[in-house]
Coordinates of C-alpha atoms in Angstrom, one line a residue:
M1 CA -14.0 0.5 -2.5
A2 CA -11.7 -2.2 -1.0
F3 CA -12.5 -5.8 -0.6
G4 CA -10.7 -9.2 -0.3
I5 CA -9.1 -8.7 3.1
K6 CA -10.0 -9.7 6.6
R7 CA -10.7 -7.1 9.3
D8 CA -7.7 -8.4 11.4
E9 CA -5.4 -7.8 8.4
L10 CA -6.6 -4.1 8.3
V11 CA -6.3 -3.8 12.0
Q12 CA -2.7 -5.2 11.9
W13 CA -1.7 -2.8 9.1
K14 CA -3.0 0.2 11.0
K15 CA -1.1 -0.9 14.2
D16 CA 2.1 -1.4 12.2
V17 CA 1.7 2.0 10.5
E18 CA 1.0 3.7 13.9
N19 CA 4.1 2.0 15.4
G20 CA 6.4 3.4 12.7
K21 CA 6.8 0.2 10.6
I22 CA 6.7 0.1 6.8
A23 CA 3.5 -1.8 6.4
F24 CA 2.0 -3.4 3.3
L25 CA -1.7 -4.1 2.6
T26 CA -2.9 -5.4 -0.7
H27 CA -6.5 -5.7 -1.5
Y28 CA -9.0 -5.8 -4.4
W29 CA -10.1 -2.4 -5.4
V30 CA -12.6 -0.6 -7.7
D31 CA -12.0 2.9 -8.8
E32 CA -13.5 4.4 -11.9
R33 CA -10.4 6.5 -12.5
F34 CA -8.4 3.3 -13.0
P35 CA -10.8 0.9 -14.8
T36 CA -8.1 -1.6 -15.7
M37 CA -6.6 -1.9 -12.2
K38 CA -8.1 -4.5 -9.9
T39 CA -5.8 -4.3 -6.9
V40 CA -3.9 -1.8 -4.9
T41 CA -1.1 -2.1 -2.3
K42 CA -1.0 0.5 0.5
V43 CA 2.4 1.0 1.9
G44 CA 2.2 3.1 5.0
C45 CA 4.2 4.4 8.0
C46 CA 3.5 7.2 10.5
D47 CA 7.1 8.3 10.3
V48 CA 6.7 10.3 7.0
E49 CA 10.5 10.7 6.6
K50 CA 11.0 7.0 6.9
L51 CA 8.2 6.5 4.3
V52 CA 9.8 9.0 2.0
A53 CA 13.2 7.3 2.2
W54 CA 11.6 3.9 1.6
G55 CA 9.8 5.3 -1.4
K56 CA 12.9 6.9 -2.9
K57 CA 14.6 3.6 -3.1
H58 CA 11.7 2.4 -5.3
G59 CA 11.5 5.6 -7.4
L60 CA 8.4 7.0 -5.6
K61 CA 8.1 10.7 -4.9
R62 CA 7.1 12.4 -1.7
E63 CA 4.2 14.2 -3.4
W64 CA 2.6 10.8 -4.2
I65 CA 2.0 10.1 -0.5
D66 CA -1.6 10.1 0.5
F67 CA -1.7 11.9 3.9
H68 CA -4.9 10.2 4.9
E69 CA -5.6 10.9 8.6
K70 CA -3.1 9.2 10.7
Y71 CA -2.1 6.6 8.1
P72 CA 0.2 8.2 5.5
H73 CA 0.8 5.8 2.7
F74 CA 1.7 5.3 -0.9
D75 CA -0.9 3.6 -3.2
L76 CA 0.9 1.2 -5.5
I77 CA -0.9 0.1 -8.7
G78 CA 0.2 -1.4 -12.0
S79 CA 3.9 -2.1 -12.6
F80 CA 4.9 -0.1 -9.5
Q81 CA 2.9 -2.5 -7.4
K82 CA 4.2 -5.7 -9.0
D83 CA 7.8 -4.6 -9.1
I84 CA 7.9 -3.3 -5.5
L85 CA 6.1 -6.3 -4.1
K86 CA 8.7 -8.5 -5.8
A87 CA 11.6 -6.4 -4.6
E88 CA 10.3 -6.4 -1.0
G89 CA 9.8 -10.2 -1.0
M90 CA 6.0 -9.9 -0.7
L91 CA 5.3 -12.8 -3.0
E92 CA 2.4 -14.1 -1.0
Q93 CA 0.5 -10.9 -1.7
L94 CA 1.4 -11.1 -5.4
H95 CA 0.1 -14.7 -5.6
R96 CA -3.0 -14.1 -3.5
F97 CA -4.2 -11.1 -5.5
K98 CA -2.6 -12.0 -8.9

């Protein structure tokens, strides 16, 4: 379950993914498999090879991509999330979702 984002943020993320951009969307998240994780960042791009190349530079593996419908993406949690958001200059998302 996702919460803490506005509909227009989700719509913009989807448009960016569909247009071949590397797009970030952080939101609060509840998943019983990860009880200590409170947020997730979805990093998506419809150009899977571009997404794979982006992921490689951050130590992410192709097999970690969630090929969800037309929005392939990595789900970043924990230290991957924090370190990658910092490296990508996404400090607003870090501060907003602590």
